Short mmCIF file of C-alpha atoms in Angstrom, two decimals:
data_model
loop_
_atom_site.label_atom_id
_atom_site.label_comp_id
_atom_site.label_asym_id
_atom_site.label_seq_id
_atom_site.Cartn_x
_atom_site.Cartn_y
_atom_site.Cartn_z
CA MET A 7 50.62 -11.88 15.03
CA GLU A 8 48.78 -15.11 15.97
CA LYS A 9 50.37 -18.31 15.19
CA ILE A 10 48.32 -21.13 13.51
CA LEU A 11 49.25 -24.78 13.09
CA ILE A 12 47.93 -26.66 10.34
CA VAL A 13 48.18 -30.33 10.37
CA ASP A 14 47.50 -32.51 7.21
CA ASP A 15 49.65 -35.09 5.23
CA ASN A 16 48.53 -33.41 1.92
CA PRO A 17 51.12 -30.90 0.67
CA ALA A 18 48.50 -29.34 -1.51
CA VAL A 19 46.20 -28.63 1.36
CA LEU A 20 49.16 -27.35 3.59
CA GLU A 21 50.17 -24.89 0.74
CA ALA A 22 46.58 -23.56 -0.03
CA LEU A 23 45.76 -23.10 3.70
CA SER A 24 49.01 -21.42 4.41
CA LEU A 25 48.85 -18.85 1.48
CA LEU A 26 45.26 -18.15 2.51
CA LEU A 27 46.06 -17.48 6.13
CA GLU A 28 49.40 -15.82 5.59
CA ILE A 29 47.65 -13.29 3.23
CA HIS A 30 45.30 -12.60 6.13
CA ASN A 31 48.24 -11.63 8.40
CA PHE A 32 48.43 -15.06 10.29
CA ASN A 33 51.85 -16.78 11.06
CA VAL A 34 51.70 -20.30 9.96
CA VAL A 35 53.44 -23.47 10.93
CA THR A 36 52.57 -26.79 9.36
CA ALA A 37 53.04 -30.44 10.47
CA THR A 38 52.42 -33.53 8.36
CA THR A 39 52.14 -36.04 11.21
CA PRO A 40 50.47 -36.07 14.60
CA PHE A 41 53.82 -36.45 16.31
CA GLU A 42 55.13 -33.34 14.58
CA ALA A 43 52.01 -31.53 15.82
CA ILE A 44 52.21 -32.33 19.42
CA GLN A 45 56.15 -31.49 19.31
CA ILE A 46 55.13 -28.03 18.07
CA VAL A 47 52.24 -27.41 20.31
CA GLN A 48 54.54 -28.29 23.32
CA TYR A 49 57.32 -25.84 22.33
CA GLN A 50 55.55 -23.06 20.49
CA ARG A 51 52.82 -20.44 21.50
CA ILE A 52 49.99 -21.63 19.14
CA ALA A 53 46.68 -19.77 19.02
CA LEU A 54 44.82 -22.20 16.98
CA VAL A 55 45.00 -25.69 15.22
CA ILE A 56 43.53 -26.77 11.98
CA GLN A 57 43.82 -30.56 11.60
CA ASP A 58 42.90 -33.15 9.22
CA MET A 59 40.97 -36.40 10.38
CA ASN A 60 43.40 -38.87 8.62
CA PHE A 61 47.01 -38.96 8.04
CA THR A 62 47.66 -42.17 6.16
CA SER A 63 46.73 -42.53 2.78
CA ASP A 64 44.61 -45.77 2.91
CA THR A 65 42.71 -44.64 6.16
CA THR A 66 39.32 -42.95 6.16
CA SER A 67 38.03 -43.90 9.57
CA GLY A 68 39.14 -40.47 11.28
CA GLU A 69 40.76 -42.30 14.08
CA GLU A 70 43.77 -40.74 13.68
CA GLY A 71 42.26 -37.32 13.90
CA LYS A 72 40.43 -38.40 16.89
CA THR A 73 43.67 -39.62 18.42
CA LEU A 74 45.34 -36.30 17.67
CA PHE A 75 42.53 -34.02 18.99
CA TYR A 76 42.54 -35.76 22.53
CA ALA A 77 46.56 -35.54 22.70
CA LEU A 78 46.22 -31.70 21.88
CA ARG A 79 43.45 -31.44 24.43
CA GLU A 80 45.92 -32.86 26.87
CA GLU A 81 48.54 -30.41 26.16
CA ASN A 82 46.34 -27.38 26.22
CA PRO A 83 42.77 -27.68 27.09
CA HIS A 84 41.89 -24.26 25.96
CA LEU A 85 43.33 -24.50 22.49
CA PRO A 86 40.86 -23.96 19.77
CA ILE A 87 40.82 -26.88 17.28
CA ILE A 88 39.10 -26.71 13.79
CA LEU A 89 38.39 -30.19 12.29
CA ILE A 90 38.75 -30.31 8.49
CA THR A 91 36.62 -33.47 7.54
CA ALA A 92 35.20 -35.45 4.60
CA TRP A 93 31.74 -36.25 4.74
CA THR A 94 32.61 -40.03 5.51
CA GLU A 95 34.31 -38.82 8.96
CA LEU A 96 31.22 -36.31 9.78
CA SER A 97 30.04 -38.36 12.53
CA THR A 98 33.27 -38.64 14.28
CA ALA A 99 33.85 -34.86 13.75
CA ILE A 100 30.45 -34.19 15.47
CA GLU A 101 31.60 -36.44 18.35
CA LEU A 102 34.68 -34.32 18.88
CA VAL A 103 32.91 -31.24 18.68
CA LYS A 104 30.73 -32.38 21.61
CA ALA A 105 33.90 -33.32 23.53
CA GLY A 106 35.20 -29.86 23.03
CA ALA A 107 36.54 -29.29 19.74
CA ALA A 108 35.89 -25.73 18.39
CA ASP A 109 34.23 -26.46 15.11
CA TYR A 110 34.43 -28.59 11.90
CA LEU A 111 34.45 -27.73 8.29
CA PRO A 112 33.85 -30.09 5.38
CA LYS A 113 36.10 -30.53 2.37
CA PRO A 114 36.42 -28.40 0.20
CA TRP A 115 36.17 -25.65 2.63
CA ASP A 116 34.81 -22.09 2.21
CA ASP A 117 37.49 -19.66 2.65
CA HIS A 118 35.41 -16.91 3.94
CA LYS A 119 33.78 -19.10 6.30
CA LEU A 120 37.03 -20.53 7.31
CA LEU A 121 38.47 -17.12 8.11
CA THR A 122 35.34 -16.33 10.23
CA CYS A 123 35.61 -19.14 12.10
CA ILE A 124 39.24 -18.50 12.79
CA ASN A 125 38.85 -15.11 13.86
CA ASN A 126 36.04 -15.79 16.34
CA LEU A 127 37.62 -18.71 17.79
CA ILE A 128 40.88 -16.94 18.55
CA GLU A 129 39.23 -14.10 20.11
CA LEU A 130 37.30 -16.57 22.32
CA GLY A 131 40.44 -18.38 22.95
CA ARG A 132 42.14 -15.32 24.34
CA THR A 133 39.19 -14.97 26.42
CA LYS A 134 39.21 -18.43 27.77
CA GLN A 135 42.93 -18.20 28.51
CA LEU A 136 42.35 -14.82 30.40
CA VAL A 137 39.79 -16.49 32.60
CA ALA A 138 41.75 -19.66 32.96
CA THR A 139 44.69 -17.10 34.18
CA HIS A 140 42.20 -15.36 36.54
CA ASN A 141 41.02 -18.64 37.99
CA ARG A 142 44.83 -19.76 38.56
CA GLN A 143 45.66 -16.74 40.07
CA GLN A 144 42.49 -16.77 42.38
CA LYS A 145 43.50 -20.50 43.47
CA GLU A 146 47.07 -19.43 43.94
CA ARG A 147 45.79 -16.56 46.09
CA ASP A 148 43.46 -19.07 48.16
CA ASP A 149 46.41 -21.20 48.61
CA LYS A 150 48.69 -18.51 49.78
CA TYR A 151 46.06 -17.39 52.34
CA SER A 152 44.76 -20.87 53.21
CA THR A 153 46.69 -21.02 56.49
CA ALA A 154 46.56 -17.25 57.43
CA ASN A 155 43.65 -15.75 59.68
CA LEU A 156 42.34 -12.84 57.71
CA ALA A 157 40.11 -11.46 60.52
CA GLY A 158 37.08 -11.55 58.22
CA LEU A 159 38.58 -9.11 55.78
CA ILE A 160 36.84 -9.33 52.35
CA PHE A 161 38.90 -8.16 49.09
CA LYS A 162 39.50 -9.02 45.58
CA SER A 163 41.62 -6.05 44.52
CA THR A 164 45.47 -6.34 43.65
CA ALA A 165 46.03 -3.40 46.21
CA MET A 166 44.60 -5.07 48.94
CA GLU A 167 46.12 -8.48 47.99
CA ARG A 168 49.51 -6.47 48.16
CA LEU A 169 48.84 -5.02 51.49
CA VAL A 170 47.45 -8.25 53.13
CA THR A 171 50.70 -9.98 51.83
CA MET A 172 52.79 -7.33 53.54
CA ALA A 173 50.76 -7.39 56.72
CA LEU A 174 51.45 -11.30 57.01
CA GLN A 175 55.08 -10.72 56.44
CA VAL A 176 55.13 -7.84 59.18
CA ALA A 177 53.37 -10.36 61.29
CA LYS A 178 56.24 -12.80 61.55
CA SER A 179 58.56 -10.15 63.01
CA ASP A 180 58.13 -8.09 66.23
CA ILE A 181 58.77 -4.61 64.84
CA SER A 182 56.50 -1.54 65.30
CA ALA A 183 54.16 -0.87 62.35
CA LEU A 184 52.05 2.28 61.43
CA ILE A 185 48.68 1.77 59.51
CA THR A 186 47.72 4.81 57.59
CA GLY A 187 44.59 5.24 55.58
CA PRO A 188 41.20 7.12 55.72
CA ASN A 189 38.45 6.62 58.31
CA GLY A 190 36.65 3.39 57.58
CA SER A 191 39.04 1.78 55.32
CA GLY A 192 39.83 -1.13 57.44
CA LYS A 193 42.94 -0.09 59.42
CA GLU A 194 42.01 -2.09 62.71
CA CYS A 195 41.15 -5.23 60.72
CA ILE A 196 44.92 -4.89 59.13
CA ALA A 197 46.23 -4.53 62.78
CA THR A 198 44.12 -7.57 63.78
CA ILE A 199 45.70 -9.60 60.91
CA ILE A 200 49.07 -8.58 62.11
CA GLN A 201 48.24 -9.58 65.79
CA LYS A 202 46.55 -12.89 64.76
CA ASN A 203 49.40 -14.33 62.45
CA SER A 204 52.29 -13.51 64.78
CA SER A 205 53.88 -15.36 67.48
CA LEU A 206 51.92 -13.22 70.10
CA ILE A 207 48.31 -14.66 68.93
CA ASN A 208 47.73 -16.31 72.44
CA GLN A 209 48.94 -13.14 74.25
CA PRO A 210 47.06 -9.94 75.25
CA PHE A 211 45.66 -7.96 72.45
CA ILE A 212 44.81 -4.41 73.65
CA LYS A 213 43.09 -1.91 71.62
CA VAL A 214 42.82 1.74 72.47
CA ASN A 215 41.55 4.95 70.66
CA ALA A 216 44.51 7.22 71.46
CA GLY A 217 42.80 10.06 70.12
CA ALA A 218 39.53 9.77 72.47
CA LEU A 219 41.27 9.79 75.54
CA PRO A 220 40.81 13.04 77.63
CA GLN A 221 44.03 14.71 78.23
CA GLU A 222 43.69 14.78 81.97
CA LEU A 223 43.17 10.89 82.08
CA LEU A 224 45.53 10.10 79.30
CA GLU A 225 48.45 9.07 81.79
CA ALA A 226 46.19 6.95 83.92
CA GLU A 227 44.60 5.16 80.96
CA LEU A 228 47.87 4.21 79.17
CA PHE A 229 49.99 3.71 82.26
CA GLY A 230 47.63 3.11 85.12
CA ALA A 231 47.18 5.00 88.61
CA GLU A 232 47.39 4.12 92.25
CA ALA A 233 44.32 4.42 94.44
CA GLY A 234 43.89 8.34 95.44
CA ALA A 235 46.20 9.78 92.69
CA TYR A 236 43.48 12.06 91.44
CA THR A 237 39.83 12.65 92.45
CA GLY A 238 37.49 9.90 91.86
CA ILE A 239 39.70 7.07 91.84
CA SER A 240 39.34 4.77 95.06
CA LYS A 241 41.23 1.72 94.03
CA GLN A 242 44.51 0.78 91.82
CA ARG A 243 43.99 0.92 88.00
CA ILE A 244 45.79 -1.11 85.43
CA GLY A 245 46.99 0.86 82.33
CA ARG A 246 46.68 -0.35 78.77
CA PHE A 247 50.47 -0.96 78.45
CA GLU A 248 50.63 -3.04 81.53
CA ALA A 249 47.43 -4.96 80.38
CA ALA A 250 49.11 -5.69 76.93
CA ASP A 251 52.45 -6.79 78.62
CA GLY A 252 53.84 -9.79 76.62
CA GLY A 253 51.36 -9.17 73.69
CA THR A 254 50.19 -6.28 71.24
CA LEU A 255 49.02 -2.90 72.06
CA PHE A 256 46.99 -1.28 69.16
CA LEU A 257 46.99 2.71 69.31
CA ASP A 258 44.17 3.74 66.84
CA GLU A 259 43.99 7.56 65.83
CA ILE A 260 47.63 7.98 67.12
CA GLY A 261 47.73 11.30 65.05
CA ASN A 262 45.24 12.97 67.64
CA LEU A 263 47.38 12.35 70.59
CA PRO A 264 48.25 15.33 72.45
CA LEU A 265 52.18 16.39 72.54
CA SER A 266 52.17 15.91 76.45
CA GLY A 267 50.96 12.25 75.70
CA GLN A 268 53.28 11.82 72.95
CA MET A 269 56.45 12.61 75.09
CA LYS A 270 55.30 9.88 77.72
CA LEU A 271 54.53 7.27 74.87
CA LEU A 272 57.88 7.97 73.50
CA ARG A 273 59.58 7.10 76.65
CA VAL A 274 57.90 3.76 77.15
CA LEU A 275 58.51 2.91 73.52
CA GLN A 276 62.18 3.61 73.90
CA THR A 277 62.69 1.86 77.33
CA GLY A 278 59.61 -0.03 78.14
CA GLU A 279 59.54 1.61 81.34
CA PHE A 280 56.81 3.71 83.06
CA GLU A 281 55.07 4.59 86.40
CA ARG A 282 51.65 4.55 87.33
CA LEU A 283 50.37 7.85 88.23
CA GLY A 284 50.72 8.53 91.76
CA SER A 285 53.57 6.02 92.14
CA THR A 286 57.26 6.30 92.22
CA GLN A 287 57.93 2.76 91.29
CA THR A 288 59.23 2.00 87.96
CA ARG A 289 57.59 -0.66 85.85
CA LYS A 290 58.95 -2.43 82.80
CA VAL A 291 56.97 -4.15 80.02
CA THR A 292 57.42 -5.89 76.75
CA VAL A 293 54.83 -4.80 74.35
CA ARG A 294 54.52 -4.89 70.41
CA VAL A 295 52.98 -1.56 69.30
CA ILE A 296 50.73 -1.28 66.34
CA SER A 297 49.51 2.19 65.58
CA ALA A 298 47.10 3.71 63.06
CA THR A 299 46.04 7.31 61.91
CA ASN A 300 44.08 8.92 59.17
CA GLU A 301 46.36 11.99 59.54
CA ASN A 302 49.29 12.97 57.47
CA LEU A 303 51.86 12.67 60.21
CA LEU A 304 54.63 14.25 58.07
CA GLN A 305 52.65 17.31 57.75
CA ALA A 306 51.70 17.25 61.49
CA ILE A 307 55.50 17.08 62.08
CA THR A 308 56.06 20.34 59.82
CA GLU A 309 53.17 22.10 61.70
CA GLY A 310 54.53 21.20 65.33
CA ARG A 311 51.65 18.91 66.07
CA PHE A 312 53.63 15.62 66.17
CA ARG A 313 56.93 14.66 67.48
CA GLU A 314 59.30 13.40 64.79
CA ASP A 315 61.18 11.12 67.05
CA LEU A 316 57.96 9.39 68.05
CA TYR A 317 56.99 9.15 64.36
CA TYR A 318 60.17 7.17 63.65
CA ARG A 319 59.54 5.10 66.50
CA LEU A 320 56.32 4.01 65.47
CA ASN A 321 56.79 4.02 61.66
CA VAL A 322 59.50 1.11 61.49
CA ILE A 323 57.41 0.10 58.54
CA GLU A 324 54.23 1.61 57.09
CA LEU A 325 51.12 -0.15 55.83
CA ASN A 326 48.80 2.13 53.91
CA VAL A 327 45.16 1.22 53.47
CA PRO A 328 43.62 2.65 50.15
CA ALA A 329 40.31 4.37 50.21
CA LEU A 330 37.47 1.92 48.81
CA CYS A 331 37.11 4.30 45.60
CA GLU A 332 40.81 3.44 44.88
CA ARG A 333 40.01 -0.39 44.61
CA VAL A 334 36.68 -0.70 43.07
CA ASP A 335 37.01 -4.66 42.71
CA ASP A 336 36.39 -4.94 46.33
CA ILE A 337 32.90 -3.24 46.11
CA ALA A 338 31.27 -6.32 44.60
CA PRO A 339 32.61 -8.92 47.07
CA LEU A 340 31.71 -6.56 49.98
CA ILE A 341 28.38 -6.10 48.80
CA ASN A 342 27.69 -9.84 48.42
CA HIS A 343 29.15 -10.16 51.94
CA PHE A 344 26.83 -7.46 53.45
CA LEU A 345 23.70 -8.47 51.22
CA PRO A 346 24.13 -12.06 50.62
CA HIS A 347 21.95 -13.56 47.72
CA ARG A 348 20.79 -10.26 46.86
CA GLU A 349 20.76 -9.37 42.83
CA LEU A 350 21.72 -5.68 41.92
CA SER A 351 20.63 -4.05 38.60
CA ILE A 352 23.24 -2.77 36.26
CA ASP A 353 22.43 1.05 37.43
CA ALA A 354 22.98 0.06 40.93
CA GLU A 355 26.36 -1.62 40.02
CA GLN A 356 27.47 1.52 38.24
CA ALA A 357 26.33 3.92 40.93
CA LEU A 358 28.11 1.72 43.52
CA ASN A 359 31.37 1.61 41.60
CA ARG A 360 31.24 5.32 40.76
CA TYR A 361 30.38 6.60 44.11
CA GLN A 362 33.41 7.98 45.87
CA TRP A 363 32.65 6.47 49.26
CA PRO A 364 33.84 8.94 51.80
CA GLY A 365 33.14 6.88 54.59
CA ASN A 366 34.79 3.84 52.94
CA VAL A 367 33.86 0.32 53.88
CA ARG A 368 31.98 1.43 56.99
CA GLU A 369 29.86 3.61 54.80
CA LEU A 370 29.29 0.75 52.37
CA GLU A 371 28.19 -1.50 55.22
CA ASN A 372 25.85 0.87 56.63
CA ALA A 373 24.14 1.63 53.05
CA CYS A 374 23.82 -2.29 52.64
CA LYS A 375 22.05 -2.49 56.26
CA ARG A 376 19.90 0.30 55.32
CA VAL A 377 18.80 -1.39 52.04
CA GLY A 378 18.34 -4.77 53.51
CA VAL A 379 15.91 -3.20 56.06
CA ILE A 380 14.23 -1.03 53.67
CA LYS A 381 13.83 -3.30 50.60
CA PRO A 382 14.32 -6.94 52.04
CA ASN A 383 13.38 -8.57 48.64
CA GLY A 384 13.68 -8.19 45.08
CA LEU A 385 16.17 -6.56 42.49
CA LEU A 386 18.17 -3.81 44.15
CA SER A 387 18.41 -0.44 41.99
CA ALA A 388 20.60 2.44 42.57
CA GLU A 389 17.57 4.38 43.89
CA ASP A 390 17.18 1.77 46.65
CA PHE A 391 20.79 2.78 47.99
CA GLY A 392 19.70 6.64 48.16
CA LEU A 393 23.51 7.54 46.95
CA THR A 394 24.47 10.97 46.31
CA PRO A 395 27.44 10.55 44.05
CA SER A 396 30.43 13.18 44.33
CA SER A 397 30.34 13.19 40.65
CA PRO A 398 26.84 12.90 39.20
CA ILE A 399 26.36 10.30 36.41
CA LYS A 400 25.28 11.59 33.30
CA ASN A 401 22.22 9.97 31.69
CA ASN A 402 23.98 8.92 28.56
CA ASP A 403 26.68 7.14 30.70
CA VAL A 404 24.09 4.94 32.04
CA LYS A 405 23.88 1.60 30.01
CA LYS A 406 21.05 -0.84 30.04
CA GLU A 407 21.51 -4.51 31.09
CA PRO A 408 23.55 -5.86 28.37
CA THR A 409 22.06 -8.63 26.29
CA LYS A 410 23.97 -12.08 25.67
CA PHE A 411 24.59 -10.89 22.07
CA GLU A 412 25.92 -7.57 22.91
CA ILE A 413 28.42 -9.24 25.46
CA GLU A 414 29.47 -11.71 22.80
CA GLN A 415 29.78 -9.10 20.43
CA SER A 416 32.05 -6.99 22.80
CA ILE A 417 34.16 -9.91 23.78
CA ARG A 418 35.04 -10.18 20.01
CA ALA A 419 35.40 -6.37 19.47
CA ASN A 420 37.90 -6.17 22.72
CA GLN A 421 39.69 -9.29 21.73
CA GLY A 422 38.58 -11.27 24.73
CA VAL A 423 40.12 -8.51 27.13
CA ILE A 424 37.63 -9.07 30.10
CA ALA A 425 38.64 -5.68 31.84
CA LYS A 426 37.81 -3.76 28.67
CA VAL A 427 34.44 -5.61 28.26
CA ALA A 428 33.49 -4.75 31.73
CA ARG A 429 34.57 -1.06 31.43
CA GLU A 430 32.14 -0.88 28.34
CA PHE A 431 29.01 -2.17 30.17
CA GLY A 432 30.00 -0.15 33.39
CA LEU A 433 30.51 -3.36 35.37
CA SER A 434 33.18 -4.73 37.74
CA ARG A 435 34.96 -7.82 36.39
CA GLN A 436 33.38 -9.98 38.89
CA ALA A 437 29.76 -8.85 37.74
CA LEU A 438 30.74 -9.55 34.30
CA TYR A 439 31.92 -12.98 35.08
CA ARG A 440 28.59 -13.71 36.84
CA ARG A 441 26.67 -12.83 33.65
CA LEU A 442 29.03 -14.99 31.51
CA GLN A 443 28.07 -17.78 33.80
CA LYS A 444 24.53 -17.19 34.06
CA MET A 445 24.10 -16.53 30.19
CA GLY A 446 26.15 -19.67 29.45
CA ILE A 447 28.52 -17.48 27.34
CA ASP A 448 31.41 -19.84 26.49
CA TYR A 449 34.51 -17.90 27.68
#
């Protein structure tokens, strides 16, 4: 139940307004002086204020109401305020409306008009509060990451925010980390964030696709080889572990590493020791290992394709990168990054948000590059992206571009809940915010 504050020095006005609002299921608190009103707003959750313009019997200038208005605004800039004014104070009331008051009504007021005004303003007040909260959270997030190196990662979703926050915490330690997630989701970017925010930032950062190493060359690639150790090698070769000594080694696609390679990798992770191929000299390195895979390693262990002891050596902490279809809020900012200053039609936004993106961010990037070449100018439609949705969109699910009136109606109907309004029009929240700003909708 919304709580409304009525501020008036006339007991008859307070009683009449209180009765009217309580009949219509509002919780009412009253104040007879500006001081009482400020105290109430400071310590109670008030949804709307109805205030008189004068509080002294021999005063008609409206200056007291003006002072109270600005004091309330200072306490809560988003608090809707309705001014109850006599005709002699009309110019002052209009001045305050221009300064941010929600509305004014002359005395005697019309009950129906007052109730309509209250309902509309409370709903819009909720929306303003939600947007203010969103903006505050955005600023807090920006401040939190202001000193971090995010390696160019583009994200808006809560899921990715949690992941990045965890990656930054992992970066402060020297433990091994396993990054899991589907192909193209950004596992290498998370590994880079860990390295660039660690104490090893100025040390070597060596990346190797473990799954792409030929089995016969695996040992030489990881640990090096002496000249003549095998056919075709005429000079000494430094392995990836040796090259990463004192720094970080990123082993991508670790799930595809053959069992013979897994055994050799386990030894160096346990002891830091290895021998180059063709050498009996034991060498020692200090390397932080970050690994990544799109494999289900627990299932691979069950099937005998991955060593359990190696899994627990690599997986001191796991960072899971969700698929793009599981973080739809990231799609719009990613498109804006890949296709800056381009505008999407609503059917394009709907199609992009509903598409499953089996190739994840990499597929989205390629789609944007293709569109940028095929259609370098103009509004972009769903057809321009040439998508084949995994779940076809039904014709009656596709909505036209909403008008300003339709959006305002939806905001009121959904009580200012932006997520519900966006879902109704098949838009992301960011896309809806852009339309609110473009259409000049007071939210």
